[in-house]
Coordinates of C-alpha atoms and ligand atoms in Angstrom, one line a residue:
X323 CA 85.7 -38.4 -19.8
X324 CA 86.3 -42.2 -20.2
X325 CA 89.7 -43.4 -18.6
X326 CA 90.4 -46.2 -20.3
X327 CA 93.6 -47.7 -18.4
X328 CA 92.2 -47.8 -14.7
X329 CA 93.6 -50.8 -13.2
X330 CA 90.2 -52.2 -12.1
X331 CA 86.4 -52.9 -14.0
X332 CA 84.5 -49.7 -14.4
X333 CA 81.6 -51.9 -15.8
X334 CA 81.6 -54.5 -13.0
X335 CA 81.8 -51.6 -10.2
X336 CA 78.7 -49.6 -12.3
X337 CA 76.2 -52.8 -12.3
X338 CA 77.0 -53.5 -8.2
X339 CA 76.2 -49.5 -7.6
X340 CA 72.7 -50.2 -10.0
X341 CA 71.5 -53.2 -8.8
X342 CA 71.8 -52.8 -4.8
X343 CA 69.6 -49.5 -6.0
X344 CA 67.0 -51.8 -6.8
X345 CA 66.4 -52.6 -3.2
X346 CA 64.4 -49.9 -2.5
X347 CA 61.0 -48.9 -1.3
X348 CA 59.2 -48.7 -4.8
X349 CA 57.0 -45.9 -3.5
X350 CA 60.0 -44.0 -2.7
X351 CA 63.3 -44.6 -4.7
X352 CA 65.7 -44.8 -3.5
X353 CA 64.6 -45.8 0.0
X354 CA 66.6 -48.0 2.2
X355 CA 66.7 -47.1 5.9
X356 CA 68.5 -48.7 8.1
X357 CA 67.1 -51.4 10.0
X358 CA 64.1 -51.7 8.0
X359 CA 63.3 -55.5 5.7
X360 CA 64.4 -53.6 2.9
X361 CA 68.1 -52.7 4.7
X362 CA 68.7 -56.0 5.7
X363 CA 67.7 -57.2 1.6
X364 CA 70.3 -54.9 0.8
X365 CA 73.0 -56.2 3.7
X366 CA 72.3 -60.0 1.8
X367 CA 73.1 -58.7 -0.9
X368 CA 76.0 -56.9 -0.6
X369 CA 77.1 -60.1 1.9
X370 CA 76.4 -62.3 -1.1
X371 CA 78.9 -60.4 -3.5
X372 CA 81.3 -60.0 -0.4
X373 CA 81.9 -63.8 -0.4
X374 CA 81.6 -64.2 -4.3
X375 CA 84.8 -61.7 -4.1
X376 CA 86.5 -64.2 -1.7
X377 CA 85.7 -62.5 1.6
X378 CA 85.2 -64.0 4.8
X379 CA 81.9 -61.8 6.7
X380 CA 80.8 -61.4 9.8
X381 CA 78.7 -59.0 11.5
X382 CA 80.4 -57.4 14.3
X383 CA 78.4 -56.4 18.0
X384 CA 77.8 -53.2 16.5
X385 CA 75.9 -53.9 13.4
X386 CA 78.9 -53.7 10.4
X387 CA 78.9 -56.0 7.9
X388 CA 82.7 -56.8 7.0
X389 CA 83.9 -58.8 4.5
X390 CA 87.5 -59.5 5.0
X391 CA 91.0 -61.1 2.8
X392 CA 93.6 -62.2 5.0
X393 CA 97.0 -60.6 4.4
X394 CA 100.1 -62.7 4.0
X395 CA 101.5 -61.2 7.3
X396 CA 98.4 -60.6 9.5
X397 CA 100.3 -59.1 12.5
X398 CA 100.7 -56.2 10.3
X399 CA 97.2 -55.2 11.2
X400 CA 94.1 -54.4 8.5
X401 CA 93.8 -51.8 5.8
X402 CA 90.0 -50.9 5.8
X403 CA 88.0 -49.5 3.3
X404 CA 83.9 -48.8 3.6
X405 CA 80.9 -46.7 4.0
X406 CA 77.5 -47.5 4.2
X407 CA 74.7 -49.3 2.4
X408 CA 71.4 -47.6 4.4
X409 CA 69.9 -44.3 2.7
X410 CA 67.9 -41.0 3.7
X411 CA 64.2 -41.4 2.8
X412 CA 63.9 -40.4 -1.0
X413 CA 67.8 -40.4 -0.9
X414 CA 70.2 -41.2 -4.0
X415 CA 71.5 -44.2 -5.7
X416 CA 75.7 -43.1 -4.6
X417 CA 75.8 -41.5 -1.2
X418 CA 77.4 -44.6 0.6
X419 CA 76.8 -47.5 -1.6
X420 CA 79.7 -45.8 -4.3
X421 CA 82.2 -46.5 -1.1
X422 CA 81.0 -49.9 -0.5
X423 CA 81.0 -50.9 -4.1
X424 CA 84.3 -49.6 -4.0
X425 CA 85.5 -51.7 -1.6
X426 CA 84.0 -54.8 -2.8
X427 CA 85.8 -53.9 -6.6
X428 CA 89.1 -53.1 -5.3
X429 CA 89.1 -56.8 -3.6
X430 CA 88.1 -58.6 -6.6
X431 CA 90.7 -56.0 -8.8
X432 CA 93.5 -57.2 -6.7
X433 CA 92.6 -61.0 -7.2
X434 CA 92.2 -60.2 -10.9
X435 CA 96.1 -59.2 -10.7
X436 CA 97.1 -62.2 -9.0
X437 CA 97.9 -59.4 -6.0
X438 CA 98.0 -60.7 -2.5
X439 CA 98.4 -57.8 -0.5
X440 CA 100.4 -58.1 3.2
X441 CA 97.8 -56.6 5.3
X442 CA 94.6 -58.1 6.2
X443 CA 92.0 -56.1 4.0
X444 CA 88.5 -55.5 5.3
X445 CA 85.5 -54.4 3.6
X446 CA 83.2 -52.3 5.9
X447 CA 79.6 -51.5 5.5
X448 CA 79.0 -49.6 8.6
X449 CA 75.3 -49.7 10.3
X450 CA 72.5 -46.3 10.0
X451 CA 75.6 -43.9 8.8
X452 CA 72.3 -41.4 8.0
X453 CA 70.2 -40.5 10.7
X454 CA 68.2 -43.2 11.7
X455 CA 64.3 -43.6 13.2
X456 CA 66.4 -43.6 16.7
X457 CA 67.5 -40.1 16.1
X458 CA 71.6 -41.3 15.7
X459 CA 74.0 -41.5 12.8
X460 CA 76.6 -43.1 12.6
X461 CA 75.7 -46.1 14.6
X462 CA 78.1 -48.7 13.5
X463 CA 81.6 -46.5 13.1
X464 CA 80.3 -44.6 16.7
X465 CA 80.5 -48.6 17.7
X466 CA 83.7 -49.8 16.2
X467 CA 85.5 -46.7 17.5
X468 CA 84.0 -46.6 21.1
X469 CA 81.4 -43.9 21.1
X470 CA 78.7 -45.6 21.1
X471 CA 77.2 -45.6 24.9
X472 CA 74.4 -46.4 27.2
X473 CA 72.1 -43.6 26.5
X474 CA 72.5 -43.8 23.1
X475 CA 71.3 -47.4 23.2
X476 CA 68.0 -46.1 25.4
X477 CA 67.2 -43.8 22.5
X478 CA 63.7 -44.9 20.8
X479 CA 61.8 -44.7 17.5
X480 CA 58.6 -43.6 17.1
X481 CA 56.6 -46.6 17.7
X482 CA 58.7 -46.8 21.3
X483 CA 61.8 -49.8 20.5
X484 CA 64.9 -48.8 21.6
X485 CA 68.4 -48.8 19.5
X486 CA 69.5 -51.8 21.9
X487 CA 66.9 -53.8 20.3
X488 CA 67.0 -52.6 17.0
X489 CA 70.8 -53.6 16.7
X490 CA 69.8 -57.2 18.3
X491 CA 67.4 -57.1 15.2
X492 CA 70.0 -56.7 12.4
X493 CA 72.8 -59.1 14.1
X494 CA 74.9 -56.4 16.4
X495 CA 74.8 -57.6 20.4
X496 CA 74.7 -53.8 22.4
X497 CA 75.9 -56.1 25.7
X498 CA 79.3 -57.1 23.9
X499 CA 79.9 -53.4 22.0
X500 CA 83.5 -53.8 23.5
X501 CA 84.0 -56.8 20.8
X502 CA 83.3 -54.0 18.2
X503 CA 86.0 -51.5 19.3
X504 CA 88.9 -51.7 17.2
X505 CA 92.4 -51.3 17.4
X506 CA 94.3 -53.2 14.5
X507 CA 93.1 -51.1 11.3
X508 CA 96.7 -49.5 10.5
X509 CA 94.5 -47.2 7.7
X510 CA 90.6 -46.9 6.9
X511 CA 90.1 -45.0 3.4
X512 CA 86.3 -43.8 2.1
X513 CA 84.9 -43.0 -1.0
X514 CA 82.3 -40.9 -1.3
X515 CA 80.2 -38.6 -3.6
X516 CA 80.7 -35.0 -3.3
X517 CA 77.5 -33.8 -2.8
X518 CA 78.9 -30.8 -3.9
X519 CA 80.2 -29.0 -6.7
X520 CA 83.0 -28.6 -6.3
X521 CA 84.8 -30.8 -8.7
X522 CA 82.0 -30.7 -11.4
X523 CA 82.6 -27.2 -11.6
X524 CA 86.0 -27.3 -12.0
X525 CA 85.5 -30.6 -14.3
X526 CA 87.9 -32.3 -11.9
X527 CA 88.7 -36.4 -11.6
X528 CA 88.4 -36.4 -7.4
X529 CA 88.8 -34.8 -4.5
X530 CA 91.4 -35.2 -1.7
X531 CA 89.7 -34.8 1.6
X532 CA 90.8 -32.5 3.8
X533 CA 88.7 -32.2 7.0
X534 CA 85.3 -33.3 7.7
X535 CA 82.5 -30.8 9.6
X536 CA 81.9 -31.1 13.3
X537 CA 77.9 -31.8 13.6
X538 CA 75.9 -31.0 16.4
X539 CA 72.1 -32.1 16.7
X540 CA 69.9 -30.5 19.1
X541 CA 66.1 -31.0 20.3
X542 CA 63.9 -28.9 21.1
X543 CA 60.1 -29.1 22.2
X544 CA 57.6 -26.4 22.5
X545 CA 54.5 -27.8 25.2
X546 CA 51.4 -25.3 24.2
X547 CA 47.6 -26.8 24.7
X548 CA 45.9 -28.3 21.9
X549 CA 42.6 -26.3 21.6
X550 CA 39.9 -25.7 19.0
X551 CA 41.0 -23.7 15.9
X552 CA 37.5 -22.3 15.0
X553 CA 36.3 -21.4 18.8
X554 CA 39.2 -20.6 20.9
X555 CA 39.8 -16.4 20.9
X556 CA 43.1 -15.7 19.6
X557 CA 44.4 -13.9 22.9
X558 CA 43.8 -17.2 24.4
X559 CA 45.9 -19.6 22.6
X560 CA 48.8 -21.6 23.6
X561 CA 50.0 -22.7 20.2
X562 CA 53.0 -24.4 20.2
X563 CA 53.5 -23.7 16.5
X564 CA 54.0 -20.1 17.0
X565 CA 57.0 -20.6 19.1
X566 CA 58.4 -23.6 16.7
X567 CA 58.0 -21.7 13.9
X568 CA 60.1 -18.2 14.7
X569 CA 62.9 -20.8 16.5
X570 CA 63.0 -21.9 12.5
X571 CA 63.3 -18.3 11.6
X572 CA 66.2 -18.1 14.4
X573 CA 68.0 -20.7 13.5
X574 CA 68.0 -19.5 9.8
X575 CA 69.2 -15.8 10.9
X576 CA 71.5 -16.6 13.2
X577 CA 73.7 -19.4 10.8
X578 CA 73.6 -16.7 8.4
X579 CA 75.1 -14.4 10.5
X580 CA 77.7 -16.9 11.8
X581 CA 78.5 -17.9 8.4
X582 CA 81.4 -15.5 7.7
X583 CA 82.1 -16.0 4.3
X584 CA 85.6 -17.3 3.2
X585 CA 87.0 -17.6 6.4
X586 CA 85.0 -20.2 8.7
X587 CA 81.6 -22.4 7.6
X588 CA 78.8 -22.5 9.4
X589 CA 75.7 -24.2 8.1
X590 CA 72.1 -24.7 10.5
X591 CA 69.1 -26.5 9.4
X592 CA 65.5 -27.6 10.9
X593 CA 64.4 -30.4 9.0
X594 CA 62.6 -32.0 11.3
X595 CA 59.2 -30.7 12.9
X596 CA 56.7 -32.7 14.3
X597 CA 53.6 -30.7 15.1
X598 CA 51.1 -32.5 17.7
X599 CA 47.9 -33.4 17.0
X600 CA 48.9 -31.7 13.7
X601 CA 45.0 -31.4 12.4
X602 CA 43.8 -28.9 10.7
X603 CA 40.8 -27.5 13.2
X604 CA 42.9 -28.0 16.0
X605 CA 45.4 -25.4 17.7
X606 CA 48.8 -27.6 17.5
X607 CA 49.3 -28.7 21.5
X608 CA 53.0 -29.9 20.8
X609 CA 56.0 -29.6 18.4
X610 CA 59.4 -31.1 18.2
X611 CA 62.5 -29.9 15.9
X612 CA 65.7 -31.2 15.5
X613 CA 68.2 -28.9 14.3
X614 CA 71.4 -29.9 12.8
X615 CA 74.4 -27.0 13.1
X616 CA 77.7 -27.7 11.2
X617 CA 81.3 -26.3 11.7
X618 CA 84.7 -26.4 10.9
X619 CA 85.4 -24.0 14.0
X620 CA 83.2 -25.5 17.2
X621 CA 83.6 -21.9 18.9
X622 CA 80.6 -21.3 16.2
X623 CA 78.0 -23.9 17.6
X624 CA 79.0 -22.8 20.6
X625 CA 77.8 -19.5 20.3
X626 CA 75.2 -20.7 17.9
X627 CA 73.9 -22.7 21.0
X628 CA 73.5 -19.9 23.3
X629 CA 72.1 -17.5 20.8
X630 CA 69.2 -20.2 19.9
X631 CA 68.9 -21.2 24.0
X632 CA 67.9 -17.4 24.8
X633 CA 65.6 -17.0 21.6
X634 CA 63.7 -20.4 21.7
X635 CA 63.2 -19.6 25.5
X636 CA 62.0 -16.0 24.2
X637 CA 59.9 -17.8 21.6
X638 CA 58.1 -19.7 24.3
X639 CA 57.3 -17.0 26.5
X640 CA 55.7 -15.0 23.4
X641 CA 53.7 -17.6 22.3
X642 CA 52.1 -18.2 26.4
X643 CA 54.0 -21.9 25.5
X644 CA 56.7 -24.4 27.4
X645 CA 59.9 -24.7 26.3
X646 CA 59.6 -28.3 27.4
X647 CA 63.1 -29.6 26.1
X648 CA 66.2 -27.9 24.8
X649 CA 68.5 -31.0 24.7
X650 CA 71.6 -31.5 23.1
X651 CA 71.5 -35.3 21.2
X652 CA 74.4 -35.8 19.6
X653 CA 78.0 -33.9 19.2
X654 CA 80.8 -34.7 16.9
X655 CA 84.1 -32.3 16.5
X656 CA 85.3 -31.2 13.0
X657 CA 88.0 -33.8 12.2
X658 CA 90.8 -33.7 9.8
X659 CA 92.1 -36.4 7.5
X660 CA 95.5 -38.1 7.8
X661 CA 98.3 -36.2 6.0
X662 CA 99.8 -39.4 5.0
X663 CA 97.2 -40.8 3.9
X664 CA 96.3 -38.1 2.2
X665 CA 99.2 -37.9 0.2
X666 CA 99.0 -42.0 -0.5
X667 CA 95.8 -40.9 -2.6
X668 CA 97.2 -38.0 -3.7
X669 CA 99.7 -39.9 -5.0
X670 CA 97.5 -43.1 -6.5
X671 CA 95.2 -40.4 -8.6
X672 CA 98.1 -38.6 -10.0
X673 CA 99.7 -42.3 -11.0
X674 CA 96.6 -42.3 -13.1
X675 CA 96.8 -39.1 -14.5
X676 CA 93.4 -37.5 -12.6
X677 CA 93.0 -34.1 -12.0
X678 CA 92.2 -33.3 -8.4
X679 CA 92.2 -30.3 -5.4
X680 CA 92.1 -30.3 -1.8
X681 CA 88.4 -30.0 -0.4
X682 CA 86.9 -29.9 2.9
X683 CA 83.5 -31.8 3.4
X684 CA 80.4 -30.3 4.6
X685 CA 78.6 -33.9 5.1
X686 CA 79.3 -36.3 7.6
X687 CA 81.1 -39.1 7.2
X688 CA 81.8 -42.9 9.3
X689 CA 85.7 -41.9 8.2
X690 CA 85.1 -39.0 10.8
X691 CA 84.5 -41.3 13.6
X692 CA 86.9 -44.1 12.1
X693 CA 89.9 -41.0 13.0
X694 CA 89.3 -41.5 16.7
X695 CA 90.6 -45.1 16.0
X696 CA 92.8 -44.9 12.8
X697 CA 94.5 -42.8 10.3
X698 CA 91.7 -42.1 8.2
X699 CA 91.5 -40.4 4.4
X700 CA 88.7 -40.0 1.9
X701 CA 88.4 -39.2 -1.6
X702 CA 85.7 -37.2 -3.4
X703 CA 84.2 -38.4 -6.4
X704 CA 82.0 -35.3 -8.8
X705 CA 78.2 -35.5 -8.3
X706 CA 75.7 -33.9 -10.6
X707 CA 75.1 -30.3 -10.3
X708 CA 76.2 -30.6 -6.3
X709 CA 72.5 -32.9 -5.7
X710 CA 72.6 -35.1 -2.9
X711 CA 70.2 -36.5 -0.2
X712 CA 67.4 -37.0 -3.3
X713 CA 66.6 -39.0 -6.2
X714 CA 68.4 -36.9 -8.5
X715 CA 72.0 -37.7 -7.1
X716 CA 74.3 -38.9 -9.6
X717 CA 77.7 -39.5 -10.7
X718 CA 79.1 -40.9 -13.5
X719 CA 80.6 -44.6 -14.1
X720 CA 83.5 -43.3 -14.8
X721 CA 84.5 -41.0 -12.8
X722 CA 83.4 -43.1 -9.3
X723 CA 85.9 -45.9 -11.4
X724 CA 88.8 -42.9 -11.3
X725 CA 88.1 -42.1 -7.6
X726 CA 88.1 -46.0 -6.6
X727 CA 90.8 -46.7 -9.3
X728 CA 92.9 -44.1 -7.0
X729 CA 92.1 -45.9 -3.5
X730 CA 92.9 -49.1 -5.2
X731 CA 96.5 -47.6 -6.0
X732 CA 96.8 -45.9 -2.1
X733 CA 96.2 -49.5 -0.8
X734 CA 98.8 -51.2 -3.1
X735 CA 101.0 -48.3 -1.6
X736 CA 100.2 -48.5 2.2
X737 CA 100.9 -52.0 2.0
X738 CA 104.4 -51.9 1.6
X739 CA 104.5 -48.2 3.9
X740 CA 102.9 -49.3 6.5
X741 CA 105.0 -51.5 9.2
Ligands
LIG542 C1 75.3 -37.6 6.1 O1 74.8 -37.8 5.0 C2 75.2 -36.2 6.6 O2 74.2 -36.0 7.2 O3 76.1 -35.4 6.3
LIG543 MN1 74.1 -39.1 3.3
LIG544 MN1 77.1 -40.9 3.0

């Protein structure tokens, strides 16, 4: 439904979300991974319509773009609103860029009103918040809150540079990540599509955020011999396939299981498998998965860990294979959002008259890692038939207007709350 008195352009916010989705990979909308030419077209972009709003950028030494509007009493400290510009491959045209855009209209809304807020306000567009070619999300919030470390840094893409380099390449400096770490942002507030559905099927405005999964990603790598397909007796194989492929079948079965419905969640998925020489007439030699396991309740992974340890291992053996690696490569706890900020967009949506509910969020988020540093809140806006992570995803104008309308009304708020 159209809400026609949101303080703030629905039109203006619409055609920023559209045309950054131009920058994509034409071969495969809507493409823009971080790091890549086409990421850093997008960060000039969105750097271009930061300082057309009146912000000040920089990028910090951890590869954020932030656009910032000095307060009229900077010792109060900076209200921060973001998310992030980069995409999955074949991702949407929302996940992220809605949050950015959101920013960026909420600035130029307050100008509009002749509002000078007295706390600093920064824009964030935080570096690789998907999973990027180094095998890490969350790059630039892990870097502005601290978590971003040494081995991290050593991590590599497949053609062998390291993250240390990469962030060199898009303006971060991994020898100052110190500089990054903040400790003046009194409030950091996201918007975000569902990807869910939540709210469509309840035809609700938005979504107050209540807690955001803990995500675990693990490797592991089956060492077999590569061998030839059409001469090699079957008894004498070492296929690391075999083993790879009933870990998938584990993984599957044993989420299921943990995933008592109604009372905790517990998603596991293997979406990466890399098989090695992967050619048709050739027995595969080597294969890598990454899963990703999600929680509300880490006591799950936990267990999910050890039941997936003993199997794999099992899975090895069967298949006369090496479990060559069962390695744990990155960790973050469930996380839940400030209650008062919470209630500061609780209390901005119903100003406007949106309908909303309490929701936990199953995706990740740079407002997770932003907690370890900040109150931290974020709002939900519907998405189409739950779709996310592919072309499809989509959300209407208005209703990412409501959601941002309702941040714009938390940070008018916060201003004069927070001292
Ligand atoms: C972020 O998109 C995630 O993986 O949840
Ligand atoms: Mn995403
Ligand atoms: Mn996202």
């Amino acid at each position: 439904m159209a809400k026609t008195n949101l303080p703030l352009d629905a039109d203006r916010l619409w055609a920023d979300v559209m045309d950054l989705a131009e920058i994509t990979d034409p071969a495969r909308p809507y493409t823009r991974r971080s790091f890549t030419a086409l990421f850093l077209e997008g960060r000039e972009w969105v750097d271009r319509r930061f300082q057309e709003a009146g912000l000040t950028t920089r990028i910090d030494t951890a590869g954020n773009l932030i656009g910032r509007l000095e307060g009229r009493n900077p010792a109060l400290g900076v209200i921060a609103i973001g998310s992030h510009s980069d995409t999955v491959p074949s991702g949407g045209r929302f996940d992220g860029i809605a949050g950015v855009a959101t920013g960026l209209e909420i600035i130029r809304a307050l100008r509009d009103a002749g509002i000078q807020l007295d706390h600093t306000i920064e824009v964030i567009d935080f570096l690789a918040e998907e999973p990027s070619e180094y095998g890490l999300s969350c790059v630039g919030s892990r870097g502005m809150t601290g978590s971003l470390d040494d081995t991290m840094l050593t991590l590599t893409e497949p053609s062998g540079e390291t993250l240390r380099d990469a962030l060199v390449r898009v303006g971060g400096d991994p020898n100052r990540l110190e500089m990054a770490k903040r400790d003046d942002i009194r409030a950091f507030l996201e918007l975000h599509i569902e990807q869910g559905i939540v709210l469509e099927s309840q035809s609700l405005d938005v979504g107050i955020v209540t807690s955001i999964v803990g995500i675990r990603r693990l490797e592991v790598i089956f060492q077999g011999e590569a061998d030839h397909a059409g001469t090699t007796p079957m008894a004498l194989r070492h296929d690391a396939l075999v083993a790879a492929a009933a870990t998938v079948t584990s993984v599957r079965r044993v989420a299921e299981e943990l995933a008592v419905e109604g009372t905790d969640y517990f998603v596991a998925t293997v979406g990466i498998l890399g098989v090695d020489p992967s050619a048709s007439n050739i027995v595969p030699g080597r294969c890598r998965l990454v899963i990703d396991a999600r929680t509300t309740q880490p006591a799950l992974t936990q267990r999910f860990v050890e039941i997936i340890d003993l199997e794999s291992a099992a899975h090895a053996a069967a298949a006369r294979v090496t479990r060559a690696s069962f390695a744990m490569l990155s960790d973050g706890p469930p996380v839940a959002c400030d209650a008062g900020l919470r209630a500061a967009l609780r209390q901005g949506a119903e100003d406007l008259g949106l309908s909303l509910t309490d929701l936990p969020s199953g995706a990740g988020h740079d407002a997770a890692f932003m907690s370890r540093i900040c109150p931290s809140a974020m709002i939900f806006v519907p998405c189409r038939a739950g779709k996310s992570h592919a072309p499809e995803e989509w959300s209407d104008r208005d209703q990412i207007a409501a959601g941002a309308a309702a941040i714009y009304q938390a940070v008018k708020a916060l201003d004069s709350q927070i001292r």
